[in-house]
Amino acid sequence: MQKFPPLPLHSDWVNATLKQMTLDQKIGQLLHPCIEPSASKAEWQQSMGQVEPGGMFLSAGAREEFKRATDWLQHDTAVPLIISSDLEHGAGGMIFDATTFPCTMALGATNNPELAYEMGRAAAVEGRALGVHWAFAPVADVNVNPYSPGTNTMSFGDDPQRIARFANSVIRGMQENGMCATVKHFPGCGADDRDSHICNILNPLSMEQWDKTYGYTFQQAIDLGVWSVMIGHVSLPAWDMGDAHHMQSAPPATLSKRILIDLLRQRMGFEGVIITDAMDMGGVMAFGKQAEIVPAAIEAGCDMILFSNADDDFRAIKQAVANGRLSSERIEESARRILALKEMLQLHETTQAPAISTSDNEHFQVVSQQIADTAVTLVRDWHNILPLKIAPGMKILSYHLRGDADINVNKFDDLLRAYGVAVNHFNETDLGKFHKSNTFVDQYDAIILNAVFTHSWGTNRIRPAGNYMRDVWALINSHHPQLILVSYGSPYLVYDMPHMPCVINAYSPELMMQKAVLRVLTGELEPTGTTPVNLNAPYALKHLKGTHNIQ
């Protein structure tokens, strides 16, 4: 497979631009604030402060809002900005009327890397058409711990070789079409059962284990020539324990020169841009105040500060240069890489957004539904329930379990109603309203549990837990002959409800996935998805023979 060319670190344009820059402008290149596309120009200016930042992250917004924001950001700039966004699920994950794709794990379940390439290409073509140049994707994390709330369906699975194939396919789709890809979250999330928005999470593997898992997935991306790496607020005690006496106090990679320079740069050979994960997260800010942490991240080897508080971070970095903590050469080293990335994306020539064709738009929609159709996985059907004979007048109890009410599959009930089905909807908020009785068989022709427990930042919710589970066991204990669990998130819910007779994993709550699930239920679509994780992984945690040694 052809390797992408390295960044032109010493090109004529990079050298000439650096030569004309003041120290203040070079510091600005290291800062990457965030704005809301729907905000006012005054609010955008406030986010930038008095700084000329190197780039800007755009959060979710409509197509017109993205176009307005990117046009304003690039207007009358001495050095073009590099515009970024989270395009893990294609451009539609952030740009409301662009193409939305199912989540990363759904892609893994298709077992078809070419679909991953097409999703990467779609993210690039649609993103560049609206002024976005830098995608914070793909995720190369390995789902080592089934209870990792920040990884789970963000990952392609738990097999490093599958992950590397799919991640590299996304990288090719993006970078062959003018979008900088970002492999993340180095040195690897997915081994802890906590969320790095709350604290630094741990990657507790030995280096031998790490080399075979996370080290493999990231090395494959580096060898392909990915242009940027995002650093997770993840500690890797086996490589850098720091001065700590407890692994929890080991420095996160964001603040570890041993991880960023000795491991990532020297041992693994990465020469591109290193960007932090969001710097407002507890996983790094718990280690000190912002004025200390931001210069420390640059000192450790980070090139760019994501979600920067531009004015404050500028002052902190400049003060670090003034007091000798950071050298001007260290600032220029990172500024050079960022400028080289801009040249690689041809921003030094034009920031004009290329047009997107109608045929591409239509093709991406087809690919999105194809991913959904080939991802749906029938985990088991003990009683041969499927296909359901859905017909007008049929009565279905649709019970919805959600870790975050904003992430839901409520439209699935409407899809059922379009068949003329009478749907009785309940969800986890209906405590006390659910009639627990032995008459479920008489009341309903089928019962469908629609569960959505997926990564949701800062919540730690990846498993069903709450008073509503009393309703769930009532449904299970009913022994209804047509009782079905559909997980639109974590594939491991079969562990929490091990006696469910019919289980479908759909991995992702998007509408195209809901449509695919319904077609599987009715027999219109044969489920061909392959589970990209070991569903018995939760049982591997049950290795203790006793608790007498636990302190």
XYZ file of C-alpha atoms in Angstrom:
551
model
C 0.000 0.000 0.000
C 1.432 3.374 -1.037
C 2.573 5.558 1.831
C 1.434 9.180 1.950
C 4.247 11.721 1.552
C 5.604 13.325 4.733
C 4.777 16.905 5.568
C 6.960 19.438 3.680
C 8.658 20.752 6.818
C 11.374 22.676 4.962
C 9.564 23.872 1.848
C 10.125 27.347 0.460
C 6.689 28.512 1.626
C 7.098 27.154 5.147
C 10.573 28.679 5.481
C 9.506 32.042 4.066
C 6.362 32.212 6.200
C 8.237 31.376 9.399
C 10.880 33.980 8.592
C 8.208 36.695 8.358
C 6.441 35.679 11.574
C 6.892 37.305 14.949
C 7.129 35.163 18.085
C 3.539 36.126 18.906
C 2.333 34.849 15.537
C 4.252 31.595 15.943
C 2.670 31.039 19.358
C -0.727 31.698 17.792
C -0.153 28.836 15.338
C -0.123 26.421 18.306
C -3.633 27.384 19.434
C -6.849 25.749 18.208
C -9.976 27.281 19.826
C -13.563 26.141 19.296
C -16.560 28.093 18.028
C -20.250 27.435 17.462
C -21.090 27.924 13.762
C -24.457 29.396 14.782
C -22.879 32.059 17.007
C -22.515 35.722 16.091
C -19.377 37.211 14.600
C -18.813 39.041 17.879
C -18.830 35.717 19.724
C -16.422 34.235 17.196
C -14.068 37.161 17.687
C -14.295 36.719 21.445
C -13.203 33.084 21.075
C -10.159 34.177 19.074
C -9.375 37.083 21.385
C -6.425 39.158 20.251
C -4.633 36.088 18.923
C -4.053 34.917 15.353
C -4.745 31.203 15.956
C -3.391 28.467 13.765
C -6.742 26.757 13.466
C -10.323 26.550 14.656
C -12.619 23.686 15.619
C -16.246 23.973 14.503
C -18.868 22.250 16.626
C -22.180 21.037 15.185
C -24.206 23.304 12.909
C -26.142 23.623 9.677
C -24.522 23.734 6.240
C -25.142 27.465 5.807
C -23.706 28.156 9.273
C -20.528 26.224 8.477
C -20.110 28.105 5.207
C -20.660 31.458 6.917
C -18.216 30.626 9.717
C -15.426 29.285 7.514
C -15.706 32.221 5.103
C -15.424 34.660 8.011
C -12.498 32.822 9.604
C -10.467 32.839 6.386
C -11.278 36.440 5.466
C -8.240 38.709 5.456
C -5.909 36.315 7.326
C -2.167 36.616 6.839
C -1.790 32.845 7.244
C -4.752 30.604 6.423
C -6.432 28.816 9.321
C -6.821 25.061 9.312
C -10.440 24.258 10.146
C -11.264 21.047 12.002
C -14.291 19.083 13.148
C -15.194 15.617 14.458
C -15.988 13.663 11.303
C -15.881 10.149 12.806
C -19.256 9.308 11.219
C -18.757 11.361 8.097
C -19.528 15.055 7.762
C -23.149 14.542 8.827
C -22.114 13.925 12.418
C -21.333 17.640 12.698
C -22.947 19.259 9.630
C -26.665 18.641 9.994
C -27.624 18.214 6.361
C -24.514 16.349 5.199
C -24.367 12.546 5.012
C -24.513 10.764 8.357
C -22.998 7.318 8.698
C -23.385 4.675 11.401
C -20.806 4.605 14.182
C -17.294 3.210 13.962
C -18.143 -0.202 15.431
C -20.958 -0.623 12.903
C -18.353 -0.180 10.181
C -16.251 -2.867 11.829
C -19.269 -5.194 11.888
C -19.582 -4.975 8.091
C -16.180 -6.662 7.753
C -15.743 -4.600 4.579
C -12.848 -2.100 4.712
C -13.876 -0.650 1.348
C -16.992 0.767 3.009
C -14.681 2.424 5.540
C -12.744 3.943 2.638
C -15.967 5.291 1.144
C -16.994 6.817 4.460
C -13.589 8.487 4.730
C -13.934 9.802 1.187
C -17.415 11.132 1.940
C -16.146 12.935 5.041
C -13.383 14.510 2.964
C -15.488 15.567 -0.015
C -18.398 16.948 2.026
C -16.141 18.452 4.683
C -13.871 20.251 2.215
C -16.937 21.570 0.373
C -17.818 23.485 3.554
C -14.326 24.662 4.450
C -13.223 21.865 6.822
C -9.702 20.535 6.263
C -8.931 18.410 9.301
C -10.980 15.436 10.530
C -10.428 14.115 14.040
C -10.839 10.521 12.884
C -10.348 7.584 12.716
C -10.309 5.981 16.162
C -7.536 3.378 16.477
C -8.350 2.495 20.092
C -8.793 -1.164 21.011
C -11.863 -2.172 22.989
C -9.856 -4.090 25.602
C -12.316 -3.412 28.435
C -15.986 -4.072 27.568
C -17.011 -1.452 30.128
C -14.970 1.397 28.682
C -17.501 4.253 28.431
C -15.379 6.458 26.212
C -14.466 3.825 23.618
C -16.973 1.009 23.108
C -18.810 1.775 19.826
C -16.267 4.494 18.962
C -13.849 1.645 18.245
C -13.766 -0.706 15.260
C -13.682 -3.572 17.769
C -11.194 -5.501 19.881
C -9.085 -7.146 17.170
C -5.983 -5.009 16.433
C -5.651 -6.329 12.894
C -9.280 -5.546 12.027
C -8.927 -2.103 13.607
C -5.766 -1.349 11.632
C -7.381 -2.421 8.342
C -10.427 -0.260 8.882
C -8.595 2.745 10.339
C -6.140 2.789 7.454
C -9.001 2.534 4.970
C -10.591 5.636 6.515
C -7.227 7.429 6.431
C -6.825 6.634 2.745
C -10.353 7.798 1.978
C -9.709 11.095 3.696
C -6.135 11.950 2.733
C -6.499 10.882 -0.903
C -9.298 13.441 -1.109
C -7.645 16.413 0.537
C -8.666 15.927 4.191
C -6.118 15.510 6.976
C -6.937 12.379 8.979
C -6.122 12.064 12.682
C -5.499 8.723 14.317
C -6.592 8.800 17.954
C -6.375 8.577 21.020
C -2.676 7.801 21.500
C -1.408 5.832 23.420
C -4.852 4.254 23.431
C -8.183 4.414 25.230
C -10.403 1.422 25.863
C -8.638 -0.382 28.698
C -10.144 1.639 31.568
C -13.760 1.660 32.728
C -13.756 5.421 33.298
C -14.082 8.525 31.140
C -11.155 10.862 30.449
C -13.520 13.822 30.635
C -13.549 13.135 34.377
C -10.019 11.895 35.130
C -6.894 10.651 33.401
C -7.696 7.106 32.369
C -5.199 4.264 32.518
C -3.797 1.997 29.876
C -2.450 -0.633 32.295
C -0.959 -3.022 29.736
C 2.642 -4.135 29.825
C 4.687 -2.823 26.908
C 4.713 -6.319 25.420
C 0.911 -6.335 25.496
C 0.728 -2.731 24.298
C 2.981 -3.421 21.307
C 0.619 -6.196 20.151
C -2.561 -4.130 20.524
C -2.499 -0.332 20.590
C 1.097 -0.165 19.420
C 0.136 -2.208 16.369
C -2.905 -0.144 15.353
C -1.125 3.197 15.737
C 2.076 1.960 14.085
C 0.121 0.800 11.048
C -1.397 4.276 10.673
C 1.990 5.930 11.090
C 3.568 3.606 8.541
C 0.780 4.494 6.086
C 1.647 8.162 6.530
C -1.192 9.636 8.588
C -0.536 13.357 8.969
C -1.705 13.893 12.540
C -2.109 12.064 15.838
C -4.452 13.100 18.640
C -3.166 12.506 22.141
C -5.543 11.092 24.717
C -5.444 12.086 28.359
C -4.314 8.536 28.995
C -1.552 7.347 31.301
C 0.685 4.486 30.211
C 2.454 3.513 33.446
C 4.443 0.713 31.811
C 6.261 3.340 29.736
C 6.118 6.412 31.981
C 5.279 6.078 35.659
C 6.739 9.519 36.295
C 7.490 10.226 39.937
C 4.262 8.600 41.066
C 3.904 5.857 43.643
C 0.439 4.921 42.316
C -0.481 4.299 38.698
C -3.326 6.826 38.883
C -0.757 9.585 39.347
C 1.285 8.581 36.319
C 1.293 11.528 33.889
C -1.225 11.482 31.042
C 0.358 11.281 27.613
C -0.520 14.943 27.046
C 2.078 15.876 29.664
C 4.595 13.086 29.091
C 7.734 13.761 27.072
C 8.636 10.093 27.407
C 5.407 9.087 25.649
C 5.310 11.848 23.031
C 9.006 12.110 22.154
C 10.676 8.859 23.195
C 7.785 6.570 22.187
C 5.719 8.310 19.497
C 8.380 10.356 17.718
C 11.573 8.328 18.167
C 10.510 4.696 18.616
C 7.502 4.800 16.261
C 8.841 7.373 13.820
C 5.913 9.807 13.679
C 6.866 13.142 12.111
C 3.464 14.779 11.653
C 1.375 17.099 13.826
C 0.573 16.126 17.408
C -2.656 17.697 18.672
C -4.065 17.328 22.164
C -7.529 16.075 22.931
C -9.785 18.816 24.302
C -7.812 20.655 26.979
C -10.847 21.391 29.135
C -11.127 17.733 30.153
C -10.540 16.505 33.677
C -8.064 13.932 32.405
C -5.444 16.651 32.041
C -6.731 19.705 33.919
C -6.855 17.723 37.187
C -3.047 17.907 37.140
C -2.825 21.673 37.546
C -4.125 25.068 36.586
C -4.515 26.025 32.963
C -1.598 28.468 33.024
C 0.687 25.590 34.017
C -0.831 22.741 32.043
C -0.870 24.379 28.599
C 2.885 25.193 28.539
C 3.558 21.749 30.022
C 1.760 20.109 27.082
C 3.911 22.066 24.600
C 7.021 21.235 26.621
C 6.095 17.533 26.531
C 5.867 17.577 22.731
C 2.330 18.577 21.716
C 2.180 20.850 18.679
C -1.351 22.212 19.019
C -3.749 22.899 21.899
C -7.321 21.812 21.099
C -10.218 23.840 22.525
C -7.740 26.520 23.465
C -8.775 29.537 25.512
C -6.850 31.666 23.061
C -5.954 34.778 25.067
C -5.166 32.933 28.298
C -3.188 30.177 26.593
C -1.251 32.693 24.526
C -0.196 34.559 27.671
C 0.752 31.318 29.440
C 2.936 30.123 26.570
C 4.567 33.518 26.081
C 5.335 33.703 29.792
C 6.882 30.223 29.600
C 9.153 31.477 26.811
C 10.045 34.578 28.814
C 11.023 32.591 31.910
C 12.978 30.011 29.939
C 10.667 27.036 30.367
C 10.022 26.988 26.618
C 12.537 28.089 24.014
C 11.661 30.070 20.910
C 13.101 27.143 18.935
C 10.547 24.811 20.564
C 7.736 27.153 19.498
C 9.060 27.342 15.960
C 9.358 23.547 15.752
C 5.607 23.138 16.251
C 4.696 26.159 14.134
C 6.744 24.639 11.300
C 4.797 21.383 11.455
C 1.455 23.193 11.453
C 2.435 25.337 8.485
C 3.670 22.236 6.656
C 0.292 20.569 7.211
C -1.423 23.627 5.754
C 0.798 23.420 2.687
C 0.098 19.691 2.327
C -3.606 20.596 2.207
C -2.782 23.366 -0.319
C -4.175 26.068 1.948
C -1.202 28.250 1.076
C -2.641 28.422 -2.444
C -6.365 28.785 -1.739
C -8.931 28.347 1.021
C -11.736 28.288 -1.541
C -14.049 25.357 -0.809
C -14.404 22.932 -3.749
C -17.902 22.133 -4.983
C -19.554 18.776 -4.398
C -21.425 16.997 -7.171
C -24.989 15.736 -6.993
C -23.770 12.259 -7.941
C -21.397 12.211 -4.966
C -24.191 13.290 -2.638
C -26.425 10.488 -3.872
C -23.619 7.930 -3.740
C -22.764 8.765 -0.128
C -26.376 8.252 0.931
C -26.381 4.843 -0.711
C -23.118 3.882 1.018
C -24.467 4.980 4.387
C -27.507 2.714 4.071
C -25.300 -0.097 2.752
C -23.168 0.116 5.893
C -26.277 -0.024 8.058
C -27.724 -2.961 6.128
C -24.538 -5.029 6.333
C -23.731 -4.157 9.955
C -26.870 -5.514 11.679
C -25.823 -8.617 13.589
C -28.117 -11.379 14.769
C -26.454 -12.521 17.986
C -28.987 -15.280 18.622
C -32.565 -16.369 17.983
C -33.098 -19.358 20.249
C -36.802 -19.759 19.528
C -36.739 -18.885 15.815
C -38.768 -15.734 16.477
C -37.640 -14.070 13.271
C -39.055 -13.021 10.978
C -41.875 -11.262 12.784
C -45.140 -11.345 10.903
C -45.868 -7.633 11.209
C -49.340 -6.731 9.975
C -51.947 -3.983 10.475
C -53.669 -4.220 13.849
C -50.725 -5.950 15.503
C -49.915 -4.721 19.051
C -46.279 -4.199 20.029
C -44.805 -3.031 23.328
C -41.765 -0.914 22.463
C -39.654 -0.347 25.570
C -36.744 2.107 25.244
C -33.695 2.056 27.520
C -31.374 5.041 27.089
C -28.199 6.115 28.789
C -28.751 9.634 27.469
C -32.292 10.677 26.524
C -30.927 12.840 23.693
C -29.429 9.763 22.037
C -32.475 7.687 21.181
C -34.322 5.627 18.572
C -37.778 7.098 19.129
C -38.397 7.190 15.374
C -38.351 3.395 15.318
C -41.862 3.413 16.781
C -43.032 5.574 13.881
C -41.503 3.111 11.425
C -43.548 0.364 13.075
C -46.714 2.479 12.977
C -46.240 2.901 9.221
C -47.034 -0.826 8.995
C -50.339 -0.182 10.745
C -49.016 -1.519 14.066
C -50.416 -0.261 17.382
C -47.294 0.675 19.339
C -47.301 1.206 23.101
C -44.166 3.180 23.976
C -42.437 3.111 27.352
C -38.976 4.294 28.342
C -36.760 4.401 31.406
C -38.519 7.522 32.736
C -41.873 5.736 33.015
C -41.245 4.376 36.490
C -44.495 3.366 38.142
C -46.429 3.643 34.880
C -45.476 0.258 33.566
C -48.097 -2.367 34.306
C -46.257 -5.436 35.590
C -48.486 -8.441 35.175
C -48.623 -11.897 33.727
C -50.829 -10.716 30.876
C -48.106 -9.563 28.466
C -48.870 -12.456 26.147
C -52.531 -11.469 25.984
C -51.827 -7.740 25.653
C -49.063 -7.729 23.010
C -48.132 -9.718 19.936
C -44.463 -8.848 20.430
C -42.206 -6.997 22.887
C -39.139 -5.141 21.624
C -36.532 -3.713 24.007
C -34.717 -0.901 22.191
C -31.512 -0.150 24.125
C -29.188 2.785 23.419
C -26.102 2.761 25.628
C -23.257 4.268 23.716
C -20.334 6.592 24.397
C -21.645 9.844 25.838
C -19.000 12.196 27.098
C -18.690 12.710 30.827
C -21.558 10.403 31.842
C -19.806 7.028 32.390
C -23.066 5.383 31.221
C -22.348 2.369 29.059
C -24.399 -0.263 30.893
C -28.074 -0.280 31.895
C -28.353 0.460 35.605
C -31.237 2.083 37.437
C -34.697 1.504 38.848
C -36.015 0.934 35.347
C -34.270 -2.439 35.329
C -37.157 -3.643 37.513
C -39.365 -3.183 34.473
C -36.845 -4.994 32.321
C -36.819 -8.089 34.502
C -40.606 -8.074 34.477
C -40.506 -8.256 30.682
C -37.894 -11.007 30.708
C -39.823 -13.002 33.305
C -42.955 -12.805 31.174
C -41.404 -15.403 28.818
C -43.266 -13.749 25.986
C -42.808 -15.935 22.885
C -41.758 -12.915 20.784
C -39.410 -10.986 23.092
C -36.523 -9.241 21.307
C -33.587 -7.131 22.512
C -32.077 -4.705 20.004
C -28.955 -2.828 21.097
C -28.302 0.368 19.171
C -25.109 0.899 21.143
C -22.885 -1.308 23.263
C -22.741 -4.856 21.889
C -22.213 -6.254 25.389
C -25.788 -5.823 26.666
C -26.293 -9.522 26.088
C -24.136 -9.954 29.195
C -26.486 -7.810 31.298
C -29.525 -9.651 29.945
C -28.131 -13.130 29.261
C -31.472 -14.912 29.070
C -32.992 -12.813 26.310
C -34.026 -15.333 23.626
C -33.531 -13.058 20.613
C -30.743 -10.470 20.493
C -29.753 -8.114 17.680
C -26.749 -5.794 17.786
C -27.131 -2.672 15.662
C -24.307 -0.651 17.282
C -25.605 2.785 16.263
C -28.858 4.753 16.738
C -28.998 6.640 13.421
C -32.204 6.455 11.394
C -30.688 4.389 8.605
C -29.772 1.767 11.211
C -33.301 1.768 12.632
C -34.625 1.131 9.124
C -32.178 -1.737 8.657
C -33.221 -3.318 11.965
C -36.890 -3.184 11.006
C -36.123 -4.890 7.700
C -34.275 -7.627 9.590
C -37.227 -8.059 11.949
C -39.650 -8.442 9.052
C -37.396 -10.760 7.072
C -36.833 -8.293 4.223
C -33.100 -8.160 5.040
C -30.800 -11.036 5.923
C -28.528 -10.023 8.848
C -24.910 -10.474 7.723
C -23.025 -8.409 10.290
C -20.144 -10.056 12.160
C -19.614 -9.160 15.810
C -16.340 -7.145 15.937
C -15.771 -7.878 19.651
C -15.673 -10.917 21.891
C -19.091 -10.967 23.559
C -17.669 -13.183 26.295
C -15.173 -10.484 27.297
C -17.153 -9.488 30.422
C -16.784 -13.046 31.715
C -13.002 -12.783 31.432
C -13.131 -10.224 34.252
C -14.487 -12.904 36.605
C -11.098 -14.355 37.457
C -10.955 -13.750 41.220
C -11.105 -16.902 43.326
C -11.786 -14.923 46.473
C -11.608 -11.480 47.966
C -9.305 -12.109 50.910
C -6.311 -10.574 49.102
C -8.075 -7.352 48.116
C -6.969 -4.324 50.149
